Amino acid sequence: MKLDNLWNGTHWNDDGELEVLTFDLNGETFALEAVMVQEILDILPETAVPGSQPFVGSVINFRGKVIPLADLRLAFGMEAAEATIDSRIIVIELDLQDEPTLVGLRTDKVNEVTTLAKASSEAPPSVGMRWRPDYINCLVKRGGEFIILPNLQAIFSARQNKALSA
Amino acid sequence: MSSTDPIAVFRIEAAECLEQIEAGLLDLTHQLDDKALIDAVFRGLHTLKGSGSMFGFDALAAFTHHCETAFDRVRKGEAPATAELVAAVLDAQDHMRALVDDPNGDHDATSQRLLAQLQAAVGGAAKPAQWVTAAAPASVVTDKRKTWRIRFSLPLNAMINGTNPLGLLDELRDLGECRVVANTSTIPSLSALVPTELYLSWDVTVTTEQPRSAIDDVFIFVMDDMQLDVEEIDGNAVVATPKEAVVSAAPAAPVAPAAGEIVPVKREAPAQVAPVADQRQAKVTESVRVPAERLDELMDRVGELVIAQSRLSQLASASADIGLRSVSEEIERLSGELRDTMMVLRMVPVASLFSRFRRLVHDLARETGKVIELVTEGETTEVDKTVIERLADPLVHLVRNSIDHGLEPPEERFAAGKAEAGTITLSARQSGGEVIISIKDDGRGINRERVRAKAESSGLIQPGQQLSDAELLQLIFAPGFSTAAQITNLSGRGVGMDVVKKTVEALRGAIDIVSLPGQGSDVSLRIPLTLAIIDGLLVRVGAGRYVIPLSAVEECLELSLEEDLRSRGRSFISLRDSLVPFLRLRDVFRTGTKPDVHQKVVVISTGTERVGLVVDQIIGDHQTVIKSMSKLHNDVAHFSGATILGDGSVALILDVVHLVTVGQQQEAHLRAAG
């Protein structure tokens, strides 16, 4: 029996499959549910927001809307990195306090839309991992490597709660 | 997106209708004999009853019917309009509101009580049916039957507007014996005929027991646009054909309405209809109801257009192409006009806000036993609709405050040599990019000693601490602050001045208080004219660009390098003999850059308090479409929003109120230290 309740953020379909968009961050492969992706953008000019948390330290102009730009690297405690020619911004829609909110995510490279199988997924190991387990929905094995499905709700609401209590 | 729920639509309409009735009643308290007002209230009640029963609000319709009946008697001159009646109908009107909000609730007891009150006010009789006998004058003409000749025509577009002439004819027919002749002479030839237009006019002869006003009532809702000619004639003269003679011989009054309504009173010369109709020619401007979200969407689009346009201007100004430049100028003009029109779309006159206070003042005067006169000024001043909505509660609080704390009881006023009636003045005016709404009373003014005592006892200030008058008055905005000696019905309900202040600041506004002991107080709310688009001053700090709302900018100065060095120890500049604290935004934002050689100081103010902001460069004016920041940036205090610049990049808008507070605190801190 797998720990199903840990994966409640992931919407496997009836066949136990999930369509995702995979992308790279500091050499690791991450995946987001394809349905939440709004758009993939080339790098845009960013505006730093002094006084905000580094994880969401800037804003961008997304089609006339000012949306926060987040860096998952900083949430996972990885090093920040300079943009490269492959860098892209993935715009996703998240529910924050029951309000749909657009957020941009920095990535080093956007790979592909693909289908993952629940059968090859695993709950995050409780030891031997340098990241906070509650920030990860699950790991999916594919061709000898792991794809990380981050728990965006947990990541953003943690930041948000901290922000609200500050 | 749009709300199509008919019940919701009815509720909105009913609310407007009730508001009109209330306004009419309140006006009536001052001019009890104003016939136009009585008619207006009656029409309001009639509409409410009609649409209420149409939408299944039966309790409302039944209850309103009784009020309407009572008012009808006043309208027909059978009962006098008295203050008691107006008060009773005002109460009844509150009850109607409850019936609209909760049609299925248990309202019977209240309904009965109010109806009894109403009946007492209108003539003392116990039942509607008995009112007639009680009030009918003894000298009523005995021969009740009269014959009227009615000629009327409706405008061509009457049917498009939903008027059904057959309904009018039916109503006339209900009055008594009726003979209708349609005038077909104005029907055009078939080729020119528009099927939706109304070409007919009618010539109707009615023999009825009902008074002349019953005929006018038939046309009451179409009176404004129609031509109506009513004259009394000799009944036998028109009954020409034998067939009709038979009809006219039949017993009278075929349809008897409720007994209370058949009260024949002889009055009014036939020719009087025309002037009445003329008075009503002053047409209400037509309006369209649009859901607020749609306007918001439109505002967003216009906002994006303004952004795109400023990018275009930037490109055009860098180009040598004459054609491009002229198109760009044209677009600039158009988008500017569109923006202005757009802003006006959301504006409503403050009259709609002020009118709510007449009832409040009316009720409070009764409650407190004070004599209060409410004066409103500048009611045509227009303010954004959302601002009006959000200002309603703070204003209620301020008006209550003025009446409860400010105005003295009549004896006290008399002793102080003032007029017995206290005056509350609600005024609105536009000043630059702001609307100033002020609540002024001629009461006793704010008692400084009491404010100080209260502040000391609650630990807000040290005993004996030196404070300027303005600082002292600001204390009343502290949370939980109340100087009311005892908690009355009016004060102490938990809505404090701190909430008022927060609401106003959330609208990017500010509050000024002027209060003279013995002469009264004046609380002014300064609200930016519109929330979505502001004029801003674009500045550069380090590599970042920021927008300062221009309405808050007082002046810009240069801060020379040596002055900058000299001022290292203290953060003050001397501005025409007063010291203004300043903030180095470079430090506040931790840009980590070196200061420019020619730094500038932008002096901003929130009315009474000023603070200088040191920036590296002033770029210039910028029209700013305000975009809100996401919840992820809720914790960022220095900014009130963001905007998009001509090149598509984002600039943050400085939160003036916050920065002034920070500056003033820093100054207080330095003073305390030094």
CSV table of C-alpha atoms in Angstrom, one decimal, chain B residues 186-539:
chain,number,residue,atom,x,y,z
B,186,THR,CA,-53.1,59.0,-38.7
B,187,ILE,CA,-52.4,55.5,-40.0
B,188,PRO,CA,-50.0,55.8,-42.9
B,189,SER,CA,-50.2,54.0,-46.2
B,190,LEU,CA,-49.1,50.4,-46.1
B,191,SER,CA,-45.8,51.1,-47.7
B,192,ALA,CA,-44.9,53.5,-44.9
B,193,LEU,CA,-46.4,51.5,-42.1
B,194,VAL,CA,-44.1,50.3,-39.4
B,195,PRO,CA,-45.8,47.5,-37.6
B,196,THR,CA,-44.2,48.2,-34.2
B,197,GLU,CA,-45.4,51.8,-34.1
B,198,LEU,CA,-48.6,53.1,-32.6
B,199,TYR,CA,-50.6,55.3,-35.0
B,200,LEU,CA,-53.9,55.2,-33.3
B,201,SER,CA,-55.4,57.8,-31.0
B,202,TRP,CA,-58.6,57.3,-29.0
B,203,ASP,CA,-61.7,59.2,-28.2
B,204,VAL,CA,-63.4,57.6,-25.1
B,205,THR,CA,-66.6,58.6,-23.4
B,206,VAL,CA,-67.0,57.3,-19.9
B,207,THR,CA,-69.9,57.6,-17.5
B,208,THR,CA,-68.7,56.9,-14.1
B,209,GLU,CA,-69.2,57.4,-10.4
B,210,GLN,CA,-65.5,57.7,-9.9
B,211,PRO,CA,-63.8,61.0,-9.5
B,212,ARG,CA,-61.9,62.7,-12.2
B,213,SER,CA,-58.6,61.7,-10.6
B,214,ALA,CA,-59.4,58.0,-11.3
B,215,ILE,CA,-59.1,58.9,-15.0
B,216,ASP,CA,-55.7,60.5,-14.4
B,217,ASP,CA,-54.7,57.4,-12.5
B,218,VAL,CA,-55.2,55.2,-15.5
B,219,PHE,CA,-52.6,57.2,-17.3
B,220,ILE,CA,-50.3,57.8,-14.3
B,221,PHE,CA,-47.4,55.9,-15.7
B,222,VAL,CA,-47.5,57.2,-19.3
B,223,MET,CA,-48.5,60.7,-18.4
B,224,ASP,CA,-45.0,62.1,-19.2
B,225,ASP,CA,-45.0,61.2,-22.8
B,226,MET,CA,-48.6,61.4,-23.9
B,227,GLN,CA,-51.3,63.8,-24.9
B,228,LEU,CA,-54.4,63.7,-22.8
B,229,ASP,CA,-57.4,65.8,-22.9
B,230,VAL,CA,-60.3,65.2,-20.5
B,231,GLU,CA,-63.5,67.2,-20.3
B,232,GLU,CA,-66.7,66.8,-18.6
B,233,ILE,CA,-69.8,66.6,-20.9
B,234,ASP,CA,-73.4,66.2,-20.6
B,235,GLY,CA,-73.9,62.5,-20.5
B,236,ASN,CA,-77.0,62.3,-22.7
B,237,ALA,CA,-75.5,64.3,-25.5
B,238,VAL,CA,-73.0,61.7,-26.5
B,239,VAL,CA,-75.1,58.7,-26.1
B,240,ALA,CA,-76.2,58.8,-29.6
B,241,THR,CA,-77.2,55.4,-30.9
B,242,PRO,CA,-80.2,53.5,-29.4
B,243,LYS,CA,-78.0,50.6,-28.8
B,244,GLU,CA,-75.8,52.6,-26.5
B,245,ALA,CA,-78.8,54.1,-24.8
B,246,VAL,CA,-79.6,50.6,-23.7
B,247,VAL,CA,-76.2,50.1,-22.4
B,248,SER,CA,-76.2,53.4,-20.5
B,249,ALA,CA,-79.5,52.5,-18.9
B,250,ALA,CA,-77.8,49.5,-17.2
B,251,PRO,CA,-77.1,49.9,-13.5
B,252,ALA,CA,-73.9,51.8,-12.8
B,253,ALA,CA,-70.5,50.9,-11.4
B,254,PRO,CA,-69.9,47.6,-13.1
B,255,VAL,CA,-66.7,46.9,-11.3
B,256,ALA,CA,-66.5,48.1,-7.7
B,257,PRO,CA,-63.0,48.3,-6.4
B,258,ALA,CA,-62.3,48.0,-2.7
B,259,ALA,CA,-64.8,50.0,-0.8
B,260,GLY,CA,-62.2,52.4,0.5
B,261,GLU,CA,-61.4,53.7,-2.9
B,262,ILE,CA,-64.8,54.8,-4.0
B,263,VAL,CA,-64.8,58.2,-2.6
B,264,PRO,CA,-66.3,60.8,-4.9
B,265,VAL,CA,-64.8,64.2,-4.5
B,266,LYS,CA,-65.5,66.9,-6.9
B,267,ARG,CA,-62.5,68.9,-7.7
B,268,GLU,CA,-60.2,70.0,-10.5
B,269,ALA,CA,-61.2,71.8,-13.6
B,270,PRO,CA,-60.7,69.7,-16.7
B,271,ALA,CA,-58.0,71.9,-18.2
B,272,GLN,CA,-55.6,71.1,-15.4
B,273,VAL,CA,-54.1,68.0,-16.9
B,274,ALA,CA,-52.1,69.9,-19.4
B,275,PRO,CA,-49.9,71.9,-16.9
B,276,VAL,CA,-49.3,68.7,-14.9
B,277,ALA,CA,-48.1,66.9,-17.9
B,278,ASP,CA,-45.8,69.9,-18.7
B,279,GLN,CA,-44.2,69.8,-15.4
B,280,ARG,CA,-43.3,66.2,-15.9
B,281,GLN,CA,-41.7,66.9,-19.3
B,282,ALA,CA,-38.4,67.5,-17.5
B,283,LYS,CA,-37.2,64.1,-18.5
B,284,VAL,CA,-35.0,61.8,-16.5
B,285,THR,CA,-31.9,61.0,-18.6
B,286,GLU,CA,-32.1,57.5,-19.8
B,287,SER,CA,-29.8,55.0,-18.2
B,288,VAL,CA,-28.6,51.5,-18.8
B,289,ARG,CA,-27.9,49.1,-16.0
B,290,VAL,CA,-24.5,47.4,-16.5
B,291,PRO,CA,-22.9,44.9,-14.1
B,292,ALA,CA,-19.9,46.4,-12.4
B,293,GLU,CA,-17.7,43.6,-13.5
B,294,ARG,CA,-18.2,44.5,-17.1
B,295,LEU,CA,-17.2,48.0,-16.5
B,296,ASP,CA,-14.1,46.7,-14.7
B,297,GLU,CA,-13.3,44.5,-17.7
B,298,LEU,CA,-13.7,47.5,-20.0
B,299,MET,CA,-11.5,49.5,-17.6
B,300,ASP,CA,-8.8,46.8,-17.9
B,301,ARG,CA,-9.0,46.9,-21.6
B,302,VAL,CA,-8.7,50.6,-21.7
B,303,GLY,CA,-5.8,50.3,-19.3
B,304,GLU,CA,-4.0,48.0,-21.6
B,305,LEU,CA,-4.7,50.3,-24.5
B,306,VAL,CA,-3.2,53.2,-22.6
B,307,ILE,CA,-0.1,51.1,-22.0
B,308,ALA,CA,0.1,50.0,-25.6
B,309,GLN,CA,-0.4,53.5,-26.7
B,310,SER,CA,2.5,54.8,-24.6
B,311,ARG,CA,4.7,52.2,-26.1
B,312,LEU,CA,3.6,53.3,-29.5
B,313,SER,CA,4.4,56.9,-28.7
B,314,GLN,CA,7.8,55.9,-27.5
B,315,LEU,CA,8.6,54.0,-30.7
B,316,ALA,CA,7.2,56.8,-32.9
B,317,SER,CA,9.2,59.5,-31.2
B,318,ALA,CA,12.3,57.6,-31.9
B,319,SER,CA,11.3,57.1,-35.5
B,320,ALA,CA,11.7,59.5,-38.5
B,321,ASP,CA,8.6,58.2,-40.2
B,322,ILE,CA,6.2,61.1,-40.3
B,323,GLY,CA,3.2,58.9,-41.0
B,324,LEU,CA,3.9,56.7,-38.0
B,325,ARG,CA,4.3,59.8,-35.8
B,326,SER,CA,1.0,61.3,-36.9
B,327,VAL,CA,-0.9,58.0,-36.4
B,328,SER,CA,0.7,57.8,-33.0
B,329,GLU,CA,-0.5,61.2,-32.0
B,330,GLU,CA,-3.9,60.4,-33.2
B,331,ILE,CA,-4.0,57.2,-31.2
B,332,GLU,CA,-2.7,59.1,-28.2
B,333,ARG,CA,-5.5,61.6,-28.5
B,334,LEU,CA,-8.1,58.9,-28.9
B,335,SER,CA,-6.9,56.7,-26.1
B,336,GLY,CA,-6.8,59.8,-23.8
B,337,GLU,CA,-10.4,60.6,-24.6
B,338,LEU,CA,-11.4,57.0,-24.2
B,339,ARG,CA,-9.7,56.9,-20.9
B,340,ASP,CA,-11.6,60.0,-19.8
B,341,THR,CA,-14.9,58.7,-20.9
B,342,MET,CA,-14.2,55.4,-19.2
B,343,MET,CA,-13.5,57.1,-15.9
B,344,VAL,CA,-16.7,59.0,-16.1
B,345,LEU,CA,-18.6,55.8,-16.8
B,346,ARG,CA,-18.0,54.6,-13.3
B,347,MET,CA,-18.8,57.9,-11.7
B,348,VAL,CA,-22.0,58.6,-9.8
B,349,PRO,CA,-23.0,61.8,-8.1
B,350,VAL,CA,-22.5,61.8,-4.4
B,351,ALA,CA,-26.2,62.8,-4.1
B,352,SER,CA,-27.0,59.1,-3.9
B,353,LEU,CA,-24.6,58.7,-1.0
B,354,PHE,CA,-25.8,61.8,0.8
B,355,SER,CA,-29.5,61.0,0.4
B,356,ARG,CA,-29.0,58.0,2.7
B,357,PHE,CA,-28.1,60.4,5.5
B,358,ARG,CA,-31.3,62.2,5.5
B,359,ARG,CA,-33.0,59.2,7.0
B,360,LEU,CA,-30.2,58.7,9.5
B,361,VAL,CA,-30.3,62.3,10.7
B,362,HIS,CA,-34.1,62.2,10.8
B,363,ASP,CA,-34.0,59.1,13.1
B,364,LEU,CA,-31.1,60.3,15.2
B,365,ALA,CA,-32.9,63.6,15.8
B,366,ARG,CA,-35.9,61.7,17.1
B,367,GLU,CA,-33.7,59.4,19.2
B,368,THR,CA,-31.5,62.1,20.8
B,369,GLY,CA,-34.1,64.8,21.1
B,370,LYS,CA,-31.7,67.2,19.4
B,371,VAL,CA,-32.9,69.6,16.7
B,372,ILE,CA,-30.8,68.9,13.7
B,373,GLU,CA,-30.7,70.4,10.3
B,374,LEU,CA,-28.9,68.5,7.6
B,375,VAL,CA,-27.4,70.6,4.8
B,376,THR,CA,-25.9,69.0,1.8
B,377,GLU,CA,-23.6,70.7,-0.6
B,378,GLY,CA,-22.0,69.7,-3.9
B,379,GLU,CA,-24.3,66.8,-4.5
B,380,THR,CA,-23.5,66.8,-8.2
B,381,THR,CA,-19.9,66.1,-7.5
B,382,GLU,CA,-19.1,62.7,-9.1
B,383,VAL,CA,-17.2,59.9,-7.4
B,384,ASP,CA,-16.3,56.4,-8.4
B,385,LYS,CA,-19.1,54.0,-7.6
B,386,THR,CA,-17.0,51.7,-5.6
B,387,VAL,CA,-15.7,54.6,-3.6
B,388,ILE,CA,-19.2,55.6,-2.8
B,389,GLU,CA,-20.0,52.1,-1.6
B,390,ARG,CA,-17.0,51.9,0.6
B,391,LEU,CA,-17.4,55.4,2.0
B,392,ALA,CA,-21.0,54.7,3.2
B,393,ASP,CA,-20.1,53.1,6.5
B,394,PRO,CA,-17.3,55.5,7.5
B,395,LEU,CA,-19.6,58.4,6.8
B,396,VAL,CA,-22.4,56.9,8.8
B,397,HIS,CA,-19.9,56.7,11.7
B,398,LEU,CA,-18.7,60.3,11.3
B,399,VAL,CA,-22.3,61.6,11.1
B,400,ARG,CA,-23.3,59.7,14.2
B,401,ASN,CA,-20.2,61.0,15.9
B,402,SER,CA,-21.1,64.6,15.0
B,403,ILE,CA,-24.6,64.2,16.3
B,404,ASP,CA,-23.7,62.3,19.4
B,405,HIS,CA,-20.5,64.0,20.5
B,406,GLY,CA,-20.6,67.2,18.6
B,407,LEU,CA,-24.0,68.7,18.7
B,408,GLU,CA,-25.2,69.9,22.1
B,409,PRO,CA,-28.8,69.5,23.3
B,410,PRO,CA,-31.0,72.5,22.5
B,411,GLU,CA,-30.9,74.0,26.0
B,412,GLU,CA,-27.1,73.9,26.0
B,413,ARG,CA,-27.0,75.5,22.6
B,414,PHE,CA,-29.4,78.1,23.7
B,415,ALA,CA,-27.2,78.8,26.7
B,416,ALA,CA,-24.2,79.1,24.5
B,417,GLY,CA,-26.0,81.7,22.4
B,418,LYS,CA,-26.3,79.5,19.3
B,419,ALA,CA,-29.3,78.7,17.3
B,420,GLU,CA,-31.4,75.9,18.8
B,421,ALA,CA,-31.1,73.7,15.7
B,422,GLY,CA,-27.7,72.2,15.2
B,423,THR,CA,-26.4,72.0,11.6
B,424,ILE,CA,-24.7,69.1,10.1
B,425,THR,CA,-23.2,70.0,6.7
B,426,LEU,CA,-22.3,67.2,4.3
B,427,SER,CA,-20.4,68.6,1.4
B,428,ALA,CA,-18.5,67.2,-1.5
B,429,ARG,CA,-16.2,69.1,-3.9
B,430,GLN,CA,-13.5,68.3,-6.4
B,431,SER,CA,-10.1,69.6,-5.9
B,432,GLY,CA,-7.5,68.6,-8.5
B,433,GLY,CA,-7.3,64.9,-8.6
B,434,GLU,CA,-9.2,64.4,-5.4
B,435,VAL,CA,-12.7,64.6,-4.1
B,436,ILE,CA,-13.1,66.1,-0.7
B,437,ILE,CA,-16.0,65.0,1.3
B,438,SER,CA,-16.5,66.8,4.6
B,439,ILE,CA,-18.8,66.4,7.6
B,440,LYS,CA,-19.1,69.6,9.5
B,441,ASP,CA,-21.1,70.4,12.6
B,442,ASP,CA,-21.5,73.6,14.5
B,443,GLY,CA,-21.4,71.8,17.9
B,444,ARG,CA,-19.1,72.0,20.8
B,445,GLY,CA,-16.0,70.8,19.0
B,446,ILE,CA,-13.6,68.1,20.1
B,447,ASN,CA,-12.8,68.3,23.8
B,448,ARG,CA,-9.0,68.3,23.9
B,449,GLU,CA,-8.7,67.6,27.6
B,450,ARG,CA,-10.9,64.6,27.3
B,451,VAL,CA,-8.9,63.2,24.4
B,452,ARG,CA,-5.7,63.8,26.3
B,453,ALA,CA,-7.1,62.2,29.5
B,454,LYS,CA,-8.3,59.2,27.6
B,455,ALA,CA,-5.0,58.8,25.7
B,456,GLU,CA,-3.1,59.0,28.9
B,457,SER,CA,-5.3,56.6,30.7
B,458,SER,CA,-5.0,54.1,27.9
B,459,GLY,CA,-1.3,54.5,27.6
B,460,LEU,CA,-1.2,55.9,24.2
B,461,ILE,CA,0.8,58.9,25.4
B,462,GLN,CA,2.9,59.7,28.5
B,463,PRO,CA,1.2,61.9,31.1
B,464,GLY,CA,2.2,65.5,30.3
B,465,GLN,CA,3.7,64.6,26.9
B,466,GLN,CA,4.0,67.6,24.6
B,467,LEU,CA,1.8,67.2,21.5
B,468,SER,CA,0.9,69.5,18.8
B,469,ASP,CA,-2.8,70.1,18.3
B,470,ALA,CA,-2.8,68.1,15.1
B,471,GLU,CA,-1.1,65.2,16.9
B,472,LEU,CA,-3.6,65.4,19.7
B,473,LEU,CA,-6.5,65.2,17.3
B,474,GLN,CA,-4.9,62.3,15.5
B,475,LEU,CA,-5.2,60.3,18.7
B,476,ILE,CA,-8.8,59.7,18.1
B,477,PHE,CA,-7.9,57.4,15.2
B,478,ALA,CA,-6.1,55.1,17.6
B,479,PRO,CA,-7.8,51.7,17.8
B,480,GLY,CA,-10.4,51.4,20.6
B,481,PHE,CA,-10.4,55.1,21.3
B,482,SER,CA,-13.7,56.6,22.4
B,483,THR,CA,-14.3,59.7,24.3
B,484,ALA,CA,-17.9,59.1,24.9
B,485,ALA,CA,-18.5,59.4,28.6
B,486,GLN,CA,-21.0,56.6,28.5
B,487,ILE,CA,-21.8,54.1,25.8
B,488,THR,CA,-24.9,55.4,24.1
B,489,ASN,CA,-27.1,53.8,21.5
B,490,LEU,CA,-25.1,55.7,19.0
B,491,SER,CA,-21.5,55.3,20.0
B,492,GLY,CA,-19.6,52.4,21.3
B,493,ARG,CA,-20.8,50.0,18.8
B,494,GLY,CA,-17.3,48.9,17.9
B,495,VAL,CA,-16.9,50.8,14.7
B,496,GLY,CA,-14.2,53.2,15.7
B,497,MET,CA,-12.5,56.1,14.0
B,498,ASP,CA,-9.6,53.6,13.4
B,499,VAL,CA,-11.9,51.7,11.1
B,500,VAL,CA,-12.9,54.9,9.4
B,501,LYS,CA,-9.2,55.8,8.9
B,502,LYS,CA,-8.3,52.4,7.6
B,503,THR,CA,-11.2,52.4,5.1
B,504,VAL,CA,-10.2,55.8,3.8
B,505,GLU,CA,-6.5,54.8,3.5
B,506,ALA,CA,-7.5,51.7,1.7
B,507,LEU,CA,-8.9,54.0,-0.9
B,508,ARG,CA,-5.6,55.8,-1.0
B,509,GLY,CA,-7.2,58.8,0.7
B,510,ALA,CA,-6.6,60.8,3.9
B,511,ILE,CA,-8.5,62.4,6.7
B,512,ASP,CA,-8.1,66.0,8.0
B,513,ILE,CA,-9.7,67.2,11.1
B,514,VAL,CA,-10.3,70.8,12.1
B,515,SER,CA,-12.0,71.4,15.4
B,516,LEU,CA,-12.6,74.6,17.2
B,517,PRO,CA,-13.8,74.5,20.8
B,518,GLY,CA,-17.4,75.7,21.0
B,519,GLN,CA,-17.6,76.2,17.3
B,520,GLY,CA,-17.7,72.7,15.9
B,521,SER,CA,-15.7,70.2,14.0
B,522,ASP,CA,-15.0,69.6,10.3
B,523,VAL,CA,-13.7,66.2,9.3
B,524,SER,CA,-12.6,66.0,5.6
B,525,LEU,CA,-12.0,62.9,3.7
B,526,ARG,CA,-9.8,63.3,0.7
B,527,ILE,CA,-10.3,60.6,-1.8
B,528,PRO,CA,-8.5,60.2,-5.1
B,529,LEU,CA,-10.8,60.8,-8.0
B,530,THR,CA,-10.5,57.4,-9.5
B,531,LEU,CA,-9.0,54.2,-8.3
B,532,ALA,CA,-7.8,52.7,-11.5
B,533,ILE,CA,-5.8,55.4,-13.3
B,534,ILE,CA,-3.7,58.0,-11.6
B,535,ASP,CA,-1.1,60.5,-12.6
B,536,GLY,CA,2.3,59.5,-11.3
B,537,LEU,CA,5.8,60.8,-11.0
B,538,LEU,CA,8.2,58.3,-12.4
B,539,VAL,CA,11.5,58.2,-10.5
